[in-house]
């Protein structure tokens, strides 16, 4: 009977894993490459497994132990088509469950309590729990408002529009075009093959320049913050106890949020990986009770 649980946060830029005992005590952590199952299913599976094995090594356990653990894997796109089920069937764990990144983010931030979350990294996702019922918004490709990938994509678009004199440019758009030798065809070629993480690398520059008064950067961030507000408004309800923001861009967005949302902001209990670990430990203990 397995005594270990592994929680995995399959992010668009990297995959993080943590192995824990049945009480939730974390024994080891591991990282690997991106796990964007919608754009690279096989590569994502490899990184999910590699991050789990690295966590086991960090816990001074043999990587082969991966076949005897209970695991929960949270990834964007788990609820799109059969992507999640295909990953789940291929997992090497004794028991493995694939869920959305939104669910592990919600669990990490709120535990079992009610409230809403917004998670902003390479991608973005929103989720809420009310009286035990979970609902969510967001996803890759046609969603991901306010994500790092969308910020970067928007910056490249605005840089091209500025180059073509369709819209006003700025120091940041000039810097972007200089990166591509002021050749719009090179920028378009890059965008054609770029992955979400490639767009997302521009996000820090967008926030840095927005804070310095760059009009284009500030406009991009204002639009993203407005999208955050719209998504949160669609999820929260009168009396919603808390909103938690997670992910690498969460802190950067705080100064740009509406007062009605700032008033509800609460510090998350844990991060997205912690949420995956908690769900894995719950699953492990339910299985153990069932076996008994």
mmCIF file of C-alpha atoms in Angstrom:
data_model
loop_
_atom_site.group_PDB
_atom_site.id
_atom_site.type_symbol
_atom_site.label_atom_id
_atom_site.label_comp_id
_atom_site.label_asym_id
_atom_site.label_seq_id
_atom_site.Cartn_x
_atom_site.Cartn_y
_atom_site.Cartn_z
ATOM 1 C CA UNK A 1 0.000 0.000 0.000
ATOM 2 C CA UNK A 2 1.432 3.376 -1.018
ATOM 3 C CA UNK A 3 2.384 5.814 1.719
ATOM 4 C CA UNK A 4 3.417 8.714 -0.494
ATOM 5 C CA UNK A 5 1.574 11.417 -2.408
ATOM 6 C CA UNK A 6 2.950 13.652 -5.154
ATOM 7 C CA UNK A 7 1.412 16.957 -6.168
ATOM 8 C CA UNK A 8 2.417 18.407 -9.534
ATOM 9 C CA UNK A 9 1.898 21.914 -10.883
ATOM 10 C CA UNK A 10 2.265 21.617 -14.645
ATOM 11 C CA UNK A 11 2.900 25.225 -15.645
ATOM 12 C CA UNK A 12 3.444 26.711 -19.072
ATOM 13 C CA UNK A 13 7.035 27.683 -18.246
ATOM 14 C CA UNK A 14 8.026 24.902 -15.840
ATOM 15 C CA UNK A 15 6.690 21.847 -14.071
ATOM 16 C CA UNK A 16 7.019 21.648 -10.273
ATOM 17 C CA UNK A 17 6.456 18.612 -8.084
ATOM 18 C CA UNK A 18 6.512 17.866 -4.361
ATOM 19 C CA UNK A 19 6.339 14.512 -2.626
ATOM 20 C CA UNK A 20 4.646 14.273 0.782
ATOM 21 C CA UNK A 21 3.699 11.680 3.368
ATOM 22 C CA UNK A 22 0.078 11.014 4.257
ATOM 23 C CA UNK A 23 0.058 13.843 6.821
ATOM 24 C CA UNK A 24 1.036 16.377 4.148
ATOM 25 C CA UNK A 25 4.622 16.804 5.319
ATOM 26 C CA UNK A 26 6.682 17.624 2.205
ATOM 27 C CA UNK A 27 9.727 15.393 1.844
ATOM 28 C CA UNK A 28 11.199 16.581 -1.445
ATOM 29 C CA UNK A 29 10.718 18.874 -4.429
ATOM 30 C CA UNK A 30 11.567 18.661 -8.109
ATOM 31 C CA UNK A 31 11.351 20.769 -11.261
ATOM 32 C CA UNK A 32 11.375 20.114 -14.984
ATOM 33 C CA UNK A 33 10.470 21.861 -18.242
ATOM 34 C CA UNK A 34 7.069 23.205 -19.326
ATOM 35 C CA UNK A 35 3.868 21.178 -19.277
ATOM 36 C CA UNK A 36 1.607 22.830 -21.837
ATOM 37 C CA UNK A 37 -0.462 19.799 -22.817
ATOM 38 C CA UNK A 38 -2.343 21.659 -25.558
ATOM 39 C CA UNK A 39 0.777 22.511 -27.531
ATOM 40 C CA UNK A 40 3.091 19.612 -26.635
ATOM 41 C CA UNK A 41 1.375 16.604 -25.094
ATOM 42 C CA UNK A 42 4.318 14.206 -25.223
ATOM 43 C CA UNK A 43 6.814 16.759 -23.944
ATOM 44 C CA UNK A 44 4.456 17.686 -21.130
ATOM 45 C CA UNK A 45 4.134 14.050 -20.068
ATOM 46 C CA UNK A 46 7.911 13.691 -20.006
ATOM 47 C CA UNK A 47 8.311 16.776 -17.814
ATOM 48 C CA UNK A 48 5.512 15.725 -15.460
ATOM 49 C CA UNK A 49 7.225 12.384 -14.872
ATOM 50 C CA UNK A 50 10.690 13.949 -14.657
ATOM 51 C CA UNK A 51 9.585 16.498 -12.044
ATOM 52 C CA UNK A 52 8.067 13.683 -9.955
ATOM 53 C CA UNK A 53 11.272 11.648 -10.132
ATOM 54 C CA UNK A 54 13.332 14.712 -9.187
ATOM 55 C CA UNK A 55 11.102 15.237 -6.141
ATOM 56 C CA UNK A 56 11.669 11.622 -5.123
ATOM 57 C CA UNK A 57 15.430 12.018 -5.536
ATOM 58 C CA UNK A 58 15.297 15.151 -3.385
ATOM 59 C CA UNK A 59 13.535 13.073 -0.727
ATOM 60 C CA UNK A 60 16.365 10.500 -0.929
ATOM 61 C CA UNK A 61 14.021 7.997 -2.554
ATOM 62 C CA UNK A 62 14.631 5.930 -5.664
ATOM 63 C CA UNK A 63 13.085 7.414 -8.837
ATOM 64 C CA UNK A 64 11.466 4.014 -9.447
ATOM 65 C CA UNK A 65 9.263 4.731 -6.430
ATOM 66 C CA UNK A 66 7.191 6.783 -8.880
ATOM 67 C CA UNK A 67 5.239 3.616 -9.703
ATOM 68 C CA UNK A 68 3.962 3.242 -6.140
ATOM 69 C CA UNK A 69 2.737 6.749 -5.293
ATOM 70 C CA UNK A 70 -0.617 8.506 -5.463
ATOM 71 C CA UNK A 71 -0.462 11.700 -7.529
ATOM 72 C CA UNK A 72 -2.541 14.692 -8.580
ATOM 73 C CA UNK A 73 -1.386 16.633 -11.634
ATOM 74 C CA UNK A 74 -2.786 20.106 -12.292
ATOM 75 C CA UNK A 75 -2.425 21.435 -15.840
ATOM 76 C CA UNK A 76 -4.072 24.031 -18.034
ATOM 77 C CA UNK A 77 -6.242 22.360 -20.664
ATOM 78 C CA UNK A 78 -7.079 19.314 -18.556
ATOM 79 C CA UNK A 79 -10.750 19.967 -19.313
ATOM 80 C CA UNK A 80 -10.276 20.534 -23.060
ATOM 81 C CA UNK A 81 -11.193 17.611 -25.307
ATOM 82 C CA UNK A 82 -9.414 14.403 -24.339
ATOM 83 C CA UNK A 83 -6.062 15.994 -23.478
ATOM 84 C CA UNK A 84 -6.433 15.441 -19.742
ATOM 85 C CA UNK A 85 -7.577 11.838 -20.075
ATOM 86 C CA UNK A 86 -4.740 11.032 -22.479
ATOM 87 C CA UNK A 87 -2.177 12.317 -19.997
ATOM 88 C CA UNK A 88 -3.905 10.520 -17.126
ATOM 89 C CA UNK A 89 -3.839 7.152 -18.927
ATOM 90 C CA UNK A 90 -0.121 7.505 -19.606
ATOM 91 C CA UNK A 91 0.931 8.391 -16.036
ATOM 92 C CA UNK A 92 3.245 5.833 -14.366
ATOM 93 C CA UNK A 93 1.888 6.340 -10.840
ATOM 94 C CA UNK A 94 0.044 3.690 -8.840
ATOM 95 C CA UNK A 95 -2.843 6.129 -8.839
ATOM 96 C CA UNK A 96 -2.816 9.341 -10.855
ATOM 97 C CA UNK A 97 -5.441 12.014 -11.374
ATOM 98 C CA UNK A 98 -5.236 14.949 -13.809
ATOM 99 C CA UNK A 99 -7.168 18.096 -12.870
ATOM 100 C CA UNK A 100 -7.192 21.693 -14.047
ATOM 101 C CA UNK A 101 -4.592 24.191 -12.909
ATOM 102 C CA UNK A 102 -7.519 26.248 -11.610
ATOM 103 C CA UNK A 103 -8.496 23.561 -9.117
ATOM 104 C CA UNK A 104 -5.043 23.217 -7.587
ATOM 105 C CA UNK A 105 -4.729 27.022 -7.457
ATOM 106 C CA UNK A 106 -8.060 27.267 -5.626
ATOM 107 C CA UNK A 107 -7.091 24.566 -3.140
ATOM 108 C CA UNK A 108 -3.685 26.104 -2.517
ATOM 109 C CA UNK A 109 -5.060 29.585 -1.863
ATOM 110 C CA UNK A 110 -8.243 28.815 0.084
ATOM 111 C CA UNK A 111 -7.905 25.257 1.340
ATOM 112 C CA UNK A 112 -11.465 24.003 1.718
ATOM 113 C CA UNK A 113 -12.927 27.492 2.312
ATOM 114 C CA UNK A 114 -15.169 29.535 0.012
ATOM 115 C CA UNK A 115 -13.866 32.427 -2.069
ATOM 116 C CA UNK A 116 -12.376 33.258 -5.461
ATOM 117 C CA UNK A 117 -8.898 33.181 -6.965
ATOM 118 C CA UNK A 118 -7.076 34.547 -9.962
ATOM 119 C CA UNK A 119 -3.777 32.928 -10.940
ATOM 120 C CA UNK A 120 -1.420 34.752 -13.310
ATOM 121 C CA UNK A 121 1.714 33.207 -14.746
ATOM 122 C CA UNK A 122 2.449 32.173 -18.301
ATOM 123 C CA UNK A 123 -1.287 31.529 -18.493
ATOM 124 C CA UNK A 124 -4.144 32.766 -16.358
ATOM 125 C CA UNK A 125 -7.151 31.154 -14.750
ATOM 126 C CA UNK A 126 -9.951 32.111 -12.379
ATOM 127 C CA UNK A 127 -11.871 29.879 -10.014
ATOM 128 C CA UNK A 128 -14.320 30.142 -7.142
ATOM 129 C CA UNK A 129 -15.902 27.928 -4.527
ATOM 130 C CA UNK A 130 -19.303 28.774 -3.051
ATOM 131 C CA UNK A 131 -20.975 26.400 -0.613
ATOM 132 C CA UNK A 132 -18.732 23.622 -1.907
ATOM 133 C CA UNK A 133 -19.588 24.197 -5.583
ATOM 134 C CA UNK A 134 -16.625 25.070 -7.819
ATOM 135 C CA UNK A 135 -16.832 27.196 -10.965
ATOM 136 C CA UNK A 136 -14.099 28.580 -13.177
ATOM 137 C CA UNK A 137 -13.136 30.791 -16.106
ATOM 138 C CA UNK A 138 -10.097 30.895 -18.341
ATOM 139 C CA UNK A 139 -7.813 28.815 -20.497
ATOM 140 C CA UNK A 140 -5.150 28.886 -23.164
ATOM 141 C CA UNK A 141 -5.418 30.061 -26.774
ATOM 142 C CA UNK A 142 -8.676 32.056 -26.719
ATOM 143 C CA UNK A 143 -8.623 32.942 -23.026
ATOM 144 C CA UNK A 144 -5.719 33.750 -20.736
ATOM 145 C CA UNK A 145 -6.577 37.412 -20.272
ATOM 146 C CA UNK A 146 -3.939 39.137 -18.137
ATOM 147 C CA UNK A 147 -1.523 36.211 -18.453
ATOM 148 C CA UNK A 148 2.142 36.711 -19.160
ATOM 149 C CA UNK A 149 1.629 35.206 -22.601
ATOM 150 C CA UNK A 150 -1.170 37.643 -23.429
ATOM 151 C CA UNK A 151 0.862 40.620 -22.183
ATOM 152 C CA UNK A 152 3.751 39.624 -24.419
ATOM 153 C CA UNK A 153 1.549 38.960 -27.411
ATOM 154 C CA UNK A 154 -0.192 42.316 -26.938
ATOM 155 C CA UNK A 155 3.154 44.075 -26.720
ATOM 156 C CA UNK A 156 4.321 42.541 -29.995
ATOM 157 C CA UNK A 157 1.057 43.553 -31.658
ATOM 158 C CA UNK A 158 1.347 47.127 -30.406
ATOM 159 C CA UNK A 159 4.975 47.233 -31.556
ATOM 160 C CA UNK A 160 3.970 46.259 -35.078
ATOM 161 C CA UNK A 161 1.117 48.784 -35.088
ATOM 162 C CA UNK A 162 3.529 51.488 -33.959
ATOM 163 C CA UNK A 163 6.049 50.508 -36.637
ATOM 164 C CA UNK A 164 3.306 50.800 -39.275
ATOM 165 C CA UNK A 165 2.232 54.155 -37.766
ATOM 166 C CA UNK A 166 -1.264 52.821 -37.082
ATOM 167 C CA UNK A 167 -0.910 53.659 -33.385
ATOM 168 C CA UNK A 168 1.471 55.740 -31.326
ATOM 169 C CA UNK A 169 4.639 54.025 -30.241
ATOM 170 C CA UNK A 170 6.771 54.364 -27.135
ATOM 171 C CA UNK A 171 10.210 53.628 -25.793
ATOM 172 C CA UNK A 172 9.144 50.041 -25.162
ATOM 173 C CA UNK A 173 7.811 49.402 -28.673
ATOM 174 C CA UNK A 174 11.014 50.886 -30.087
ATOM 175 C CA UNK A 175 13.020 48.550 -27.884
ATOM 176 C CA UNK A 176 11.019 45.556 -29.060
ATOM 177 C CA UNK A 177 11.455 46.438 -32.732
ATOM 178 C CA UNK A 178 15.192 46.942 -32.184
ATOM 179 C CA UNK A 179 15.345 43.382 -30.848
ATOM 180 C CA UNK A 180 14.139 42.246 -34.273
ATOM 181 C CA UNK A 181 16.487 44.617 -36.152
ATOM 182 C CA UNK A 182 13.512 46.881 -36.935
ATOM 183 C CA UNK A 183 12.297 44.216 -39.337
ATOM 184 C CA UNK A 184 8.570 43.464 -38.900
ATOM 185 C CA UNK A 185 8.915 40.227 -40.866
ATOM 186 C CA UNK A 186 11.350 38.894 -38.262
ATOM 187 C CA UNK A 187 8.907 39.733 -35.481
ATOM 188 C CA UNK A 188 6.060 37.988 -37.325
ATOM 189 C CA UNK A 189 8.262 34.958 -37.950
ATOM 190 C CA UNK A 190 9.047 34.767 -34.232
ATOM 191 C CA UNK A 191 5.375 35.081 -33.280
ATOM 192 C CA UNK A 192 4.439 32.327 -35.740
ATOM 193 C CA UNK A 193 6.525 29.710 -33.949
ATOM 194 C CA UNK A 194 6.528 31.135 -30.396
ATOM 195 C CA UNK A 195 5.115 29.157 -27.472
ATOM 196 C CA UNK A 196 3.204 30.816 -24.610
ATOM 197 C CA UNK A 197 6.379 30.924 -22.499
ATOM 198 C CA UNK A 198 8.175 32.782 -25.304
ATOM 199 C CA UNK A 199 5.546 35.523 -25.301
ATOM 200 C CA UNK A 200 5.483 35.563 -21.493
ATOM 201 C CA UNK A 201 9.151 36.565 -21.231
ATOM 202 C CA UNK A 202 8.114 40.093 -22.243
ATOM 203 C CA UNK A 203 5.755 40.480 -19.264
ATOM 204 C CA UNK A 204 8.353 41.867 -16.814
ATOM 205 C CA UNK A 205 9.300 44.576 -19.311
ATOM 206 C CA UNK A 206 5.647 45.527 -19.756
ATOM 207 C CA UNK A 207 5.204 46.076 -16.010
ATOM 208 C CA UNK A 208 8.566 47.824 -15.630
ATOM 209 C CA UNK A 209 7.794 50.329 -18.375
ATOM 210 C CA UNK A 210 4.187 50.757 -17.261
ATOM 211 C CA UNK A 211 5.446 51.786 -13.841
ATOM 212 C CA UNK A 212 7.769 54.313 -15.484
ATOM 213 C CA UNK A 213 4.953 55.978 -17.399
ATOM 214 C CA UNK A 214 5.361 54.327 -20.801
ATOM 215 C CA UNK A 215 1.979 54.943 -22.460
ATOM 216 C CA UNK A 216 1.857 51.729 -24.471
ATOM 217 C CA UNK A 217 2.923 49.524 -21.567
ATOM 218 C CA UNK A 218 0.485 51.269 -19.199
ATOM 219 C CA UNK A 219 -2.328 50.792 -21.708
ATOM 220 C CA UNK A 220 -1.595 47.073 -21.986
ATOM 221 C CA UNK A 221 -1.593 46.643 -18.201
ATOM 222 C CA UNK A 222 -4.769 48.719 -17.776
ATOM 223 C CA UNK A 223 -6.549 46.532 -20.317
ATOM 224 C CA UNK A 224 -5.318 43.402 -18.543
ATOM 225 C CA UNK A 225 -6.428 44.724 -15.147
ATOM 226 C CA UNK A 226 -9.849 45.526 -16.589
ATOM 227 C CA UNK A 227 -10.083 41.927 -17.828
ATOM 228 C CA UNK A 228 -9.193 40.684 -14.346
ATOM 229 C CA UNK A 229 -12.026 42.786 -12.947
ATOM 230 C CA UNK A 230 -14.526 41.419 -15.461
ATOM 231 C CA UNK A 231 -13.574 37.819 -14.725
ATOM 232 C CA UNK A 232 -13.679 38.294 -10.963
ATOM 233 C CA UNK A 233 -17.054 40.037 -11.195
ATOM 234 C CA UNK A 234 -18.407 37.028 -13.071
ATOM 235 C CA UNK A 235 -17.367 34.714 -10.227
ATOM 236 C CA UNK A 236 -17.821 36.557 -6.947
ATOM 237 C CA UNK A 237 -21.127 37.107 -5.190
ATOM 238 C CA UNK A 238 -22.487 39.421 -2.485
ATOM 239 C CA UNK A 239 -20.819 38.307 0.696
ATOM 240 C CA UNK A 240 -17.892 36.579 -1.037
ATOM 241 C CA UNK A 241 -15.395 36.297 1.818
ATOM 242 C CA UNK A 242 -12.100 36.608 -0.033
ATOM 243 C CA UNK A 243 -10.218 36.977 -3.288
ATOM 244 C CA UNK A 244 -6.707 35.574 -3.549
ATOM 245 C CA UNK A 245 -4.253 36.342 -6.321
ATOM 246 C CA UNK A 246 -1.542 33.810 -7.153
ATOM 247 C CA UNK A 247 1.249 33.300 -9.650
ATOM 248 C CA UNK A 248 4.327 35.198 -10.673
ATOM 249 C CA UNK A 249 2.418 38.286 -11.845
ATOM 250 C CA UNK A 250 -0.022 38.562 -8.923
ATOM 251 C CA UNK A 251 1.912 41.184 -6.951
ATOM 252 C CA UNK A 252 2.563 43.281 -10.064
ATOM 253 C CA UNK A 253 -1.164 43.564 -10.756
ATOM 254 C CA UNK A 254 -2.202 44.787 -7.308
ATOM 255 C CA UNK A 255 -1.690 48.536 -7.936
ATOM 256 C CA UNK A 256 -3.845 48.298 -11.063
ATOM 257 C CA UNK A 257 -6.909 46.585 -9.587
ATOM 258 C CA UNK A 258 -10.278 48.182 -8.838
ATOM 259 C CA UNK A 259 -11.028 49.207 -5.258
ATOM 260 C CA UNK A 260 -13.981 46.788 -5.024
ATOM 261 C CA UNK A 261 -11.588 43.890 -5.525
ATOM 262 C CA UNK A 262 -8.743 45.277 -3.440
ATOM 263 C CA UNK A 263 -11.136 45.409 -0.488
ATOM 264 C CA UNK A 264 -11.609 41.633 -0.688
ATOM 265 C CA UNK A 265 -7.975 40.665 -1.231
ATOM 266 C CA UNK A 266 -6.590 38.130 1.216
ATOM 267 C CA UNK A 267 -3.221 36.459 1.417
ATOM 268 C CA UNK A 268 -3.357 32.917 0.000
ATOM 269 C CA UNK A 269 -2.832 30.074 2.447
ATOM 270 C CA UNK A 270 -0.438 28.419 0.006
ATOM 271 C CA UNK A 271 0.630 28.393 -3.611
ATOM 272 C CA UNK A 272 -0.521 26.326 -6.570
ATOM 273 C CA UNK A 273 1.893 23.474 -5.853
ATOM 274 C CA UNK A 274 0.679 23.318 -2.259
ATOM 275 C CA UNK A 275 -2.834 22.910 -3.625
ATOM 276 C CA UNK A 276 -1.757 19.969 -5.767
ATOM 277 C CA UNK A 277 -0.072 18.361 -2.761
ATOM 278 C CA UNK A 278 -3.165 18.811 -0.590
ATOM 279 C CA UNK A 279 -5.395 17.189 -3.203
ATOM 280 C CA UNK A 280 -2.909 14.321 -3.654
ATOM 281 C CA UNK A 281 -2.781 13.718 0.102
ATOM 282 C CA UNK A 282 -6.596 13.759 0.291
ATOM 283 C CA UNK A 283 -6.727 11.215 -2.525
ATOM 284 C CA UNK A 284 -4.119 9.031 -0.842
ATOM 285 C CA UNK A 285 -5.969 8.978 2.455
ATOM 286 C CA UNK A 286 -9.327 8.219 0.826
ATOM 287 C CA UNK A 287 -7.758 5.298 -1.028
ATOM 288 C CA UNK A 288 -6.179 4.023 2.172
ATOM 289 C CA UNK A 289 -9.468 4.133 4.047
ATOM 290 C CA UNK A 290 -11.157 2.345 1.154
ATOM 291 C CA UNK A 291 -8.508 -0.382 1.138
ATOM 292 C CA UNK A 292 -8.873 -0.826 4.877
#
